[in-house]
Coordinates of C-alpha atoms and ligand atoms in Angstrom, one line a residue:
X1 CA 0.0 0.0 0.0
X2 CA 1.4 3.4 -0.9
X3 CA 1.8 6.1 1.7
X4 CA -1.8 7.4 2.5
X5 CA -0.8 11.0 1.8
X6 CA 0.5 10.2 -1.6
X7 CA -2.3 8.3 -3.1
X8 CA -5.0 9.1 -5.5
X9 CA -7.8 9.0 -3.0
X10 CA -11.3 9.4 -4.3
X11 CA -13.4 10.7 -1.5
X12 CA -16.3 8.3 -1.7
X13 CA -19.4 7.8 0.3
X14 CA -19.4 4.8 2.6
X15 CA -22.6 2.8 3.1
X16 CA -23.2 4.8 6.2
X17 CA -23.0 8.0 4.2
X18 CA -19.8 9.1 5.8
X19 CA -16.9 10.4 3.8
X20 CA -13.9 8.2 3.8
X21 CA -10.7 7.7 1.9
X22 CA -10.9 5.0 -0.7
X23 CA -8.3 3.2 -2.7
X24 CA -10.4 3.2 -5.8
X25 CA -10.8 -0.6 -5.8
X26 CA -14.2 -0.3 -7.3
X27 CA -13.0 1.6 -10.3
X28 CA -11.9 0.1 -13.6
X29 CA -8.3 1.3 -13.6
X30 CA -7.5 -0.9 -10.6
X31 CA -8.2 -4.0 -12.6
X32 CA -5.3 -3.1 -14.8
X33 CA -2.9 -3.1 -11.9
X34 CA -1.2 -6.2 -10.5
X35 CA -2.2 -6.9 -6.8
X36 CA -0.1 -4.6 -4.6
X37 CA 1.0 -2.5 -7.6
X38 CA 0.5 1.2 -6.7
X39 CA 1.9 3.0 -9.7
X40 CA 1.3 2.3 -13.3
X41 CA 3.7 0.2 -15.3
X42 CA 6.4 2.1 -17.1
X43 CA 5.4 1.0 -20.6
X44 CA 4.6 3.9 -22.9
X45 CA 0.9 4.6 -23.2
X46 CA 1.0 6.8 -26.3
X47 CA -0.9 4.2 -28.4
X48 CA -3.6 4.0 -25.8
X49 CA -6.5 6.4 -26.0
X50 CA -6.0 7.7 -22.5
X51 CA -2.4 8.6 -23.4
X52 CA -3.1 12.0 -25.1
X53 CA -3.6 14.8 -22.6
X54 CA -3.8 18.5 -23.0
X55 CA -2.6 20.2 -19.8
X56 CA -4.3 23.6 -19.7
X57 CA -2.8 26.3 -17.5
X58 CA -2.8 30.0 -17.1
X59 CA 0.7 30.0 -15.7
X60 CA 3.9 27.9 -15.9
X61 CA 7.1 28.6 -14.1
X62 CA 9.1 28.2 -17.4
X63 CA 7.6 31.4 -18.5
X64 CA 5.6 33.2 -15.8
X65 CA 4.5 32.2 -12.2
X66 CA 2.1 33.9 -9.8
X67 CA 2.0 31.1 -7.2
X68 CA 2.2 27.4 -6.8
X69 CA 0.2 26.6 -9.9
X70 CA 3.1 27.8 -12.0
X71 CA 5.4 25.2 -10.3
X72 CA 2.9 22.4 -10.7
X73 CA 2.4 23.3 -14.4
X74 CA 6.1 23.1 -15.0
X75 CA 6.7 19.8 -13.1
X76 CA 3.6 17.6 -13.5
X77 CA 3.6 17.4 -17.4
X78 CA 7.3 16.5 -17.2
X79 CA 6.7 13.9 -14.6
X80 CA 4.2 12.0 -16.7
X81 CA 5.7 12.6 -20.1
X82 CA 7.5 9.3 -20.4
X83 CA 4.2 7.5 -20.0
X84 CA 1.7 9.7 -21.8
X85 CA 1.6 12.1 -24.8
X86 CA 1.0 15.2 -22.7
X87 CA 1.2 18.8 -24.1
X88 CA 0.6 22.1 -22.5
X89 CA -1.7 25.0 -23.5
X90 CA -0.9 28.5 -22.2
X91 CA -1.9 32.0 -23.3
X92 CA 0.6 34.0 -25.3
X93 CA 1.8 36.4 -22.5
X94 CA 4.9 38.5 -23.3
X95 CA 7.1 36.1 -21.4
X96 CA 5.8 33.3 -23.6
X97 CA 5.9 35.2 -26.8
X98 CA 9.5 36.1 -26.1
X99 CA 10.2 32.5 -27.1
X100 CA 8.3 33.0 -30.4
X101 CA 11.4 32.6 -32.4
X102 CA 11.0 28.8 -32.5
X103 CA 7.2 28.9 -32.7
X104 CA 5.2 27.5 -35.6
X105 CA 1.6 28.5 -36.2
X106 CA -0.4 25.3 -36.2
X107 CA -4.0 26.2 -35.7
X108 CA -6.8 28.8 -35.5
X109 CA -9.7 29.5 -33.2
X110 CA -12.6 31.4 -34.9
X111 CA -14.4 34.3 -33.2
X112 CA -17.6 33.7 -31.3
X113 CA -19.8 36.5 -29.9
X114 CA -17.4 38.9 -28.1
X115 CA -14.5 36.3 -28.1
X116 CA -11.9 37.4 -30.7
X117 CA -10.2 35.0 -33.2
X118 CA -6.9 33.6 -32.1
X119 CA -4.0 31.6 -33.6
X120 CA -2.3 28.6 -32.0
X121 CA 1.5 28.4 -32.0
X122 CA 3.6 25.4 -31.1
X123 CA 6.8 25.6 -29.2
X124 CA 9.0 22.7 -28.1
X125 CA 10.9 23.4 -24.9
X126 CA 14.5 22.5 -24.5
X127 CA 13.7 19.1 -23.0
X128 CA 11.2 18.3 -25.7
X129 CA 8.0 19.2 -23.9
X130 CA 5.4 20.5 -26.5
X131 CA 3.6 23.7 -25.6
X132 CA 0.7 25.2 -27.6
X133 CA 0.4 28.9 -27.2
X134 CA -2.9 30.8 -27.7
X135 CA -1.9 33.8 -29.6
X136 CA -4.1 36.9 -29.3
X137 CA -2.1 40.0 -28.6
X138 CA -5.1 42.2 -27.7
X139 CA -5.9 39.8 -24.8
X140 CA -2.6 38.4 -23.6
X141 CA 0.3 40.5 -24.8
X142 CA 0.5 43.0 -21.9
X143 CA 2.8 43.5 -18.9
X144 CA 1.9 42.4 -15.4
X145 CA 0.8 39.1 -14.0
X146 CA -1.6 36.8 -15.8
X147 CA -4.5 38.1 -13.8
X148 CA -3.8 41.6 -12.5
X149 CA -2.2 44.8 -13.7
X150 CA 0.7 46.6 -12.0
X151 CA -1.6 48.1 -9.4
X152 CA -2.9 44.6 -8.5
X153 CA -6.3 45.3 -10.1
X154 CA -8.0 42.4 -12.0
X155 CA -7.7 43.0 -15.8
X156 CA -11.1 44.4 -16.7
X157 CA -11.5 42.0 -19.6
X158 CA -10.6 38.8 -17.6
X159 CA -14.0 37.2 -18.4
X160 CA -13.2 37.5 -22.2
X161 CA -9.5 36.6 -21.7
X162 CA -10.2 33.4 -19.9
X163 CA -13.4 32.4 -21.7
X164 CA -11.4 32.7 -25.0
X165 CA -8.7 30.5 -23.4
X166 CA -11.2 28.0 -22.2
X167 CA -13.0 27.8 -25.5
X168 CA -9.7 27.3 -27.3
X169 CA -9.0 24.3 -25.1
X170 CA -12.4 22.8 -25.8
X171 CA -12.1 23.4 -29.6
X172 CA -8.7 21.7 -29.6
X173 CA -10.3 18.7 -27.8
X174 CA -13.1 18.7 -30.3
X175 CA -10.7 18.6 -33.2
X176 CA -12.0 22.1 -34.4
X177 CA -8.8 24.1 -34.1
X178 CA -7.0 22.8 -37.1
X179 CA -4.3 20.9 -35.2
X180 CA -3.2 17.5 -36.4
X181 CA -3.3 16.3 -32.8
X182 CA -6.3 15.8 -30.6
X183 CA -6.3 15.0 -26.8
X184 CA -8.6 12.4 -25.2
X185 CA -8.5 14.3 -22.0
X186 CA -8.3 18.0 -21.0
X187 CA -6.5 18.5 -17.7
X188 CA -7.9 21.9 -16.6
X189 CA -6.4 23.9 -13.7
X190 CA -8.4 26.4 -11.6
X191 CA -11.0 28.9 -12.7
X192 CA -9.1 30.5 -15.7
X193 CA -9.7 27.4 -17.8
X194 CA -12.5 25.7 -15.9
X195 CA -15.1 26.9 -18.5
X196 CA -13.5 24.6 -21.0
X197 CA -15.3 21.7 -19.4
X198 CA -18.6 23.5 -20.1
X199 CA -17.7 24.5 -23.7
X200 CA -16.7 20.9 -24.3
X201 CA -20.1 19.6 -23.3
X202 CA -22.0 22.4 -25.1
X203 CA -20.1 21.5 -28.3
X204 CA -21.0 17.8 -27.9
X205 CA -17.3 16.8 -28.0
X206 CA -16.4 13.3 -26.9
X207 CA -13.1 14.2 -25.1
X208 CA -13.4 14.1 -21.3
X209 CA -12.1 16.5 -18.7
X210 CA -10.4 16.6 -15.3
X211 CA -10.6 19.8 -13.4
X212 CA -8.0 20.3 -10.7
X213 CA -8.9 22.9 -8.0
X214 CA -5.7 24.5 -6.7
X215 CA -7.7 27.0 -4.7
X216 CA -11.4 27.0 -4.3
X217 CA -11.4 30.6 -3.0
X218 CA -10.7 32.0 -6.5
X219 CA -13.8 31.3 -8.5
X220 CA -13.7 33.5 -11.6
X221 CA -16.8 35.6 -10.8
X222 CA -18.2 38.0 -13.4
X223 CA -21.6 39.8 -14.0
X224 CA -24.3 37.6 -15.4
X225 CA -25.0 39.9 -18.2
X226 CA -21.5 39.1 -19.7
X227 CA -22.8 35.7 -20.7
X228 CA -23.9 36.7 -24.2
X229 CA -20.4 38.3 -24.9
X230 CA -18.8 34.9 -23.9
X231 CA -21.0 33.1 -26.4
X232 CA -23.0 31.3 -23.7
X233 CA -26.5 30.5 -24.8
X234 CA -29.3 31.7 -22.4
X235 CA -30.3 28.2 -21.6
X236 CA -26.9 27.4 -20.2
X237 CA -26.5 30.5 -17.9
X238 CA -28.0 28.7 -14.9
X239 CA -25.1 26.2 -15.0
X240 CA -22.7 29.0 -14.2
X241 CA -25.0 31.0 -11.9
X242 CA -23.5 31.4 -8.4
X243 CA -25.5 33.8 -6.3
X244 CA -26.3 36.0 -9.2
X245 CA -22.9 36.0 -10.8
X246 CA -21.3 33.9 -13.5
X247 CA -18.7 31.5 -11.9
X248 CA -16.3 29.9 -14.2
X249 CA -15.2 27.6 -11.5
X250 CA -18.7 26.4 -10.8
X251 CA -19.2 25.7 -14.5
X252 CA -16.1 23.6 -14.4
X253 CA -17.2 21.7 -11.4
X254 CA -20.6 21.0 -12.8
X255 CA -19.3 19.9 -16.2
X256 CA -15.9 18.2 -15.6
X257 CA -16.1 14.4 -15.6
X258 CA -13.8 14.4 -12.6
X259 CA -12.7 17.0 -10.1
X260 CA -9.5 16.7 -8.1
X261 CA -7.7 18.9 -5.7
X262 CA -4.1 19.1 -4.5
X263 CA -4.2 17.3 -1.2
X264 CA -6.4 14.6 0.4
X265 CA -7.3 16.7 3.5
X266 CA -8.4 19.7 1.3
X267 CA -10.5 17.3 -0.8
X268 CA -12.3 16.4 2.3
X269 CA -12.4 19.9 3.7
X270 CA -14.1 21.5 0.6
X271 CA -17.1 19.2 1.0
X272 CA -17.9 20.9 4.3
X273 CA -19.3 24.5 4.7
X274 CA -16.3 25.9 6.5
X275 CA -14.0 25.5 3.5
X276 CA -16.5 24.8 0.8
X277 CA -16.7 28.5 -0.3
X278 CA -20.4 28.0 -1.0
X279 CA -19.8 25.0 -3.3
X280 CA -19.6 22.4 -0.6
X281 CA -23.0 20.8 -1.5
X282 CA -22.1 20.5 -5.1
X283 CA -18.7 19.0 -4.2
X284 CA -20.4 16.6 -1.7
X285 CA -22.5 15.3 -4.6
X286 CA -19.4 14.7 -6.6
X287 CA -17.7 13.0 -3.7
X288 CA -20.7 10.7 -3.3
X289 CA -20.3 9.6 -6.9
X290 CA -16.6 9.0 -6.6
X291 CA -15.9 12.1 -8.8
X292 CA -13.7 14.0 -6.3
X293 CA -10.1 13.0 -5.6
X294 CA -7.1 14.4 -3.8
X295 CA -3.5 14.1 -5.0
X296 CA -0.7 15.8 -3.0
X297 CA 1.7 17.9 -5.0
X298 CA 5.3 16.9 -5.3
X299 CA 8.5 18.9 -5.5
X300 CA 10.9 18.8 -8.4
X301 CA 14.6 17.8 -8.5
X302 CA 15.9 21.4 -8.6
X303 CA 15.1 21.6 -4.9
X304 CA 18.3 19.9 -3.8
X305 CA 20.6 21.5 -1.1
X306 CA 23.5 19.5 -2.6
X307 CA 23.4 21.2 -5.9
X308 CA 21.0 24.2 -6.1
X309 CA 22.7 26.8 -8.2
X310 CA 21.0 29.6 -6.3
X311 CA 23.1 28.7 -3.2
X312 CA 26.7 29.5 -2.7
X313 CA 27.1 26.9 0.0
X314 CA 25.8 23.4 -0.4
X315 CA 24.9 20.8 2.3
X316 CA 23.3 17.5 2.8
X317 CA 22.1 15.2 5.6
X318 CA 25.6 14.6 6.9
X319 CA 27.4 17.8 6.1
X320 CA 25.9 20.8 7.8
X321 CA 28.6 23.4 7.5
X322 CA 27.1 24.7 4.3
X323 CA 23.8 25.3 6.0
X324 CA 25.4 27.4 8.7
X325 CA 27.1 29.5 6.0
X326 CA 23.8 30.0 4.3
X327 CA 22.3 31.2 7.6
X328 CA 25.0 33.9 8.0
X329 CA 24.6 34.9 4.4
X330 CA 20.9 35.2 4.4
X331 CA 20.9 37.2 7.7
X332 CA 23.3 39.7 6.0
X333 CA 21.2 39.8 2.9
X334 CA 18.4 41.2 5.1
X335 CA 20.8 43.6 6.9
X336 CA 20.5 41.7 10.3
X337 CA 23.4 41.2 12.7
X338 CA 24.9 37.8 13.6
X339 CA 23.2 36.0 16.4
X340 CA 22.9 32.6 18.1
X341 CA 19.2 32.6 18.0
X342 CA 17.0 30.8 15.5
X343 CA 16.0 32.4 12.2
X344 CA 12.3 32.2 11.3
X345 CA 11.2 32.8 7.7
X346 CA 8.0 33.8 5.8
X347 CA 8.1 33.1 2.1
X348 CA 4.6 33.9 0.8
X349 CA 2.1 35.9 -1.2
X350 CA 1.0 38.5 1.3
X351 CA -2.7 37.7 1.3
X352 CA -5.3 36.9 4.0
X353 CA -5.2 33.2 3.2
X354 CA -1.6 33.0 4.4
X355 CA -2.3 34.3 7.9
X356 CA 0.3 37.1 7.7
X357 CA -1.5 38.9 10.5
X358 CA -0.6 35.9 12.8
X359 CA 3.0 35.9 11.7
X360 CA 3.3 39.6 12.3
X361 CA 1.6 39.1 15.7
X362 CA 4.4 36.7 16.9
X363 CA 7.3 38.9 15.7
X364 CA 7.6 40.7 19.1
X365 CA 7.7 37.3 20.8
X366 CA 10.5 36.1 18.4
X367 CA 12.5 39.3 18.9
X368 CA 12.1 39.1 22.7
X369 CA 13.3 35.5 22.8
X370 CA 16.4 36.3 20.8
X371 CA 15.2 35.1 17.4
X372 CA 15.1 36.8 14.0
X373 CA 12.4 36.9 11.4
X374 CA 12.9 37.3 7.6
X375 CA 9.9 38.0 5.4
X376 CA 9.8 38.0 1.6
X377 CA 6.6 38.6 -0.2
X378 CA 4.2 41.0 -2.0
X379 CA 0.5 41.2 -2.2
X380 CA -2.2 43.2 -0.3
X381 CA -1.0 46.8 0.3
X382 CA -2.2 46.8 3.9
X383 CA -0.2 43.6 4.7
X384 CA 2.8 45.0 2.9
X385 CA 2.6 48.1 5.1
X386 CA 2.3 46.0 8.2
X387 CA 5.4 44.0 7.6
X388 CA 7.4 47.1 6.6
X389 CA 6.4 48.7 9.9
X390 CA 7.7 45.6 11.8
X391 CA 11.1 45.9 10.2
X392 CA 11.3 49.6 11.3
X393 CA 10.2 48.6 14.8
X394 CA 12.7 45.7 15.2
X395 CA 15.7 46.7 13.0
X396 CA 18.0 44.1 14.5
X397 CA 15.4 41.3 14.5
X398 CA 13.1 41.6 11.5
X399 CA 14.2 41.9 7.9
X400 CA 11.7 42.4 5.0
X401 CA 12.2 42.1 1.2
X402 CA 9.0 43.4 -0.5
X403 CA 8.4 41.4 -3.7
X404 CA 9.1 38.2 -5.4
X405 CA 12.7 36.8 -5.8
X406 CA 13.2 33.1 -6.5
X407 CA 16.9 33.0 -5.6
X408 CA 16.4 34.8 -2.3
X409 CA 13.5 32.6 -1.4
X410 CA 15.7 29.5 -2.0
X411 CA 18.5 31.1 0.1
X412 CA 15.9 31.7 2.9
X413 CA 14.8 28.0 2.9
X414 CA 18.5 27.0 3.0
X415 CA 19.5 29.4 5.8
X416 CA 16.5 29.6 8.1
X417 CA 15.6 27.3 11.0
X418 CA 11.8 27.6 10.8
X419 CA 9.3 28.6 8.2
X420 CA 6.1 30.2 9.5
X421 CA 3.1 29.1 7.5
X422 CA -0.1 29.8 9.6
X423 CA -2.3 29.7 6.5
X424 CA -6.0 29.9 7.3
X425 CA -6.5 27.3 4.6
X426 CA -4.0 25.7 2.3
X427 CA -5.1 23.4 -0.6
X428 CA -1.6 21.9 -0.7
X429 CA 1.2 24.4 -0.2
X430 CA 4.7 24.0 -1.7
X431 CA 6.7 26.3 0.5
X432 CA 6.5 24.0 3.4
X433 CA 7.9 21.1 1.3
X434 CA 10.7 23.3 -0.2
X435 CA 11.6 24.3 3.4
X436 CA 11.6 20.7 4.6
X437 CA 13.9 19.6 1.7
X438 CA 16.3 22.4 2.8
X439 CA 16.3 21.4 6.5
X440 CA 14.0 24.3 7.6
X441 CA 11.2 23.1 9.8
X442 CA 7.7 24.4 8.9
X443 CA 5.5 25.7 11.7
X444 CA 2.1 25.4 10.2
X445 CA -1.7 25.5 10.9
X446 CA -3.1 22.0 10.7
X447 CA -5.2 22.5 7.6
X448 CA -5.3 21.0 4.0
X449 CA -2.1 20.0 2.5
X450 CA -0.1 21.1 5.5
X451 CA -1.7 18.2 7.4
X452 CA -0.8 15.8 4.6
X453 CA 2.9 16.8 4.4
X454 CA 4.0 17.7 7.9
X455 CA 4.2 15.2 10.8
X456 CA 4.0 17.2 14.0
X457 CA 7.1 17.0 16.1
X458 CA 8.9 14.9 13.4
X459 CA 9.1 16.9 10.2
X460 CA 7.8 20.2 11.5
X461 CA 5.3 21.6 13.9
X462 CA 1.5 21.8 13.5
X463 CA -1.0 23.8 15.6
X464 CA -4.8 23.6 15.6
X465 CA -7.0 26.7 15.1
X466 CA -5.6 29.6 13.1
X467 CA -5.3 32.0 16.1
X468 CA -2.4 33.9 17.6
X469 CA -2.3 32.0 20.9
X470 CA -1.9 28.7 19.1
X471 CA 0.9 30.0 16.9
X472 CA 2.6 31.6 20.0
X473 CA 2.6 28.2 21.8
X474 CA 4.1 26.6 18.7
X475 CA 6.8 29.3 18.4
X476 CA 7.7 28.6 22.1
X477 CA 8.0 24.9 21.2
X478 CA 10.3 25.9 18.3
X479 CA 12.6 27.8 20.7
X480 CA 12.7 24.8 23.0
X481 CA 13.6 22.4 20.2
X482 CA 16.2 24.8 18.9
X483 CA 17.9 24.7 22.3
X484 CA 18.4 20.9 22.0
X485 CA 20.8 20.6 19.1
X486 CA 20.4 16.8 18.8
X487 CA 16.6 17.0 18.5
X488 CA 16.9 19.9 16.0
X489 CA 19.3 17.9 13.8
X490 CA 17.1 14.8 14.0
X491 CA 14.0 16.8 12.9
X492 CA 15.9 18.5 10.1
X493 CA 17.0 15.2 8.8
X494 CA 13.5 13.7 8.9
X495 CA 12.2 16.8 7.2
X496 CA 14.8 16.7 4.4
X497 CA 13.7 13.2 3.6
X498 CA 10.0 13.9 3.7
X499 CA 8.9 15.7 0.5
X500 CA 7.7 13.4 -2.2
X501 CA 9.0 13.9 -5.8
X502 CA 6.8 14.6 -8.8
X503 CA 7.4 11.0 -9.9
X504 CA 5.1 9.9 -7.1
X505 CA 2.4 12.4 -7.7
X506 CA 2.7 11.9 -11.5
X507 CA 2.0 8.2 -11.1
X508 CA -1.2 9.0 -9.3
X509 CA -2.2 11.5 -12.0
X510 CA -1.6 8.9 -14.7
X511 CA -3.9 6.5 -12.9
X512 CA -6.5 9.1 -12.6
X513 CA -6.2 10.1 -16.3
X514 CA -6.6 6.5 -17.2
X515 CA -9.6 6.0 -15.1
X516 CA -11.4 9.2 -16.4
X517 CA -10.8 8.2 -20.0
X518 CA -12.0 4.7 -19.4
X519 CA -15.1 5.8 -17.7
X520 CA -16.1 8.9 -19.6
X521 CA -14.6 9.0 -23.1
Ligands
LIG601 P1 0.4 29.7 -3.3 O1 0.4 29.0 -4.6 O2 -0.9 29.6 -2.6 O3 1.1 31.0 -3.3 P2 2.4 27.6 -2.6 O4 3.1 27.3 -1.4 O5 1.7 26.4 -3.3 O6 1.4 28.8 -2.3 O7 3.4 28.1 -3.7 C1 4.0 29.4 -3.6 C2 5.2 29.3 -4.5 O8 5.7 30.7 -4.7 C3 6.4 28.6 -4.0 O9 7.2 28.2 -5.1 C4 7.1 29.7 -3.1 O10 8.4 29.3 -2.9 C5 6.9 30.8 -4.1 N1 6.9 32.1 -3.4 C6 6.0 32.7 -2.7 N2 6.3 34.0 -2.3 C7 7.5 34.2 -2.9 C8 8.4 35.3 -2.9 N3 8.0 36.4 -2.3 N4 9.5 35.2 -3.6 C9 9.8 34.1 -4.2 N5 9.1 33.0 -4.3 C10 7.9 33.0 -3.6
LIG602 C1 -2.7 27.2 -4.9 C2 -2.8 26.8 -3.4 C3 -1.6 26.1 -2.9 C4 -1.1 25.0 -3.8 C5 -0.9 25.6 -5.2 C6 -0.4 24.5 -6.2 O1 -2.0 28.3 -5.1 O2 -3.1 28.0 -2.7 O3 -1.9 25.6 -1.6 O4 0.1 24.5 -3.3 O5 -2.1 26.1 -5.7 O6 -1.3 23.4 -6.3

């Protein structure tokens, strides 16, 4: 039996009506596996119908990344590539078009209502991964993040931008985009492409779809009266209606053949009102039919303290000197003096979800006990101001870098003792796994993927209830552990060995792809 936190676990309804984790024994894919076999065989599946997958994503770390989805989109297709013909579809943002030199135009999407016509380009990345690019300069060729402008405001035409993107995915799957290749399954990720599952059904296409929810709180909500512009027939509007607004995510959940999320605990949590963001009853119905699964994200091989090129000093389970050197270096990078105390880090988008108010509230406690706190991140202006204020108040103990910097983030994981991650909810979370791999112990709220990836007192510290007192007690525990070098070293080692690779998660996705195609195509 595989590790319970790393399995494809359909959340199914037991005879008593309780939700439980299942191993999918009642589903057809299991019959293809030998008894005891937990991952698919390594033979190539390109000749099998379930082998052709279009991975549809609005960000990919190779080009542009706003959060963890960018990492997943870069890693997961590569992890399954050997065993399936998987290709990526992404909008033609400036960072993508900058690679246009090697791009061939291979298809076309006609206009519909207020959705403009687009072209489809094809790129092959250095390692051979094929990427289709949806080219429409008026929608995608603009500076800023995929979703917001430089002021952090949603692009006003996001409904058109992402409906166009979703429809393009559906037309590719329907063989109506002029490509010589046609997927059997669309793997959709989050609200920006969720509407593809609906366009697919409305077009009567036979391909099937898997929608992965990376964050249920972002639902793609737009005014109902935009439906006509998006080419949605009046009789279909009710399928998107979420309390008087169009919800792209709801449409995806209603129409996708299978819904998954990025951890097992979050799959369970979103079926209850507290974390269901108003969609819990819909998700409960999916769960009852075996149509909701959880697969914990992995981390890719670049997260290796023995070789990461962002680090000047390397280390491993048995050679710690490099880690100490990283600690000195990262303190100096934040302008803090040397100290014997522990270093706590925050590497995060500065948004309500991540519990930054809680991390800020324990800063005086950390400073008073002789620790230091390093914060890197950008996001909500009010939280940015709050962390900047902390750095002014505790100049020797709190260092802040406003913004996003991959190299510095890696150096922080490699040089800090503890990572604060008091997220109010966390579908999976990657930062805690990156921290673990680099020997930095996460201190996290016991929610979602944090439960599935951290063992309290072994590979990090967990606290229940996202409130300041609970975090304070956990920070006190951290100081006590830090004072016992043998315990600290043992936990670091256990943490470094904990994160699963994308190989593992990829195997579970392959099984899920296979099952969805068998059941629904
Ligand atoms: P989310 O996607 O909700 O932001 P995750 O933990 O899944 O959370 O992924 C966040 C990703 O972004 C990780 O790769 C993390 O290291 C990275 N990250 C977050 N904030 C920063 C930052 N300020 N600078 C660099 N990397 C960051
Ligand atoms: C979302 C979630 C995060 C998850 C990431 C990648 O951004 O907030 O928990 O790790 O997606 O799946």
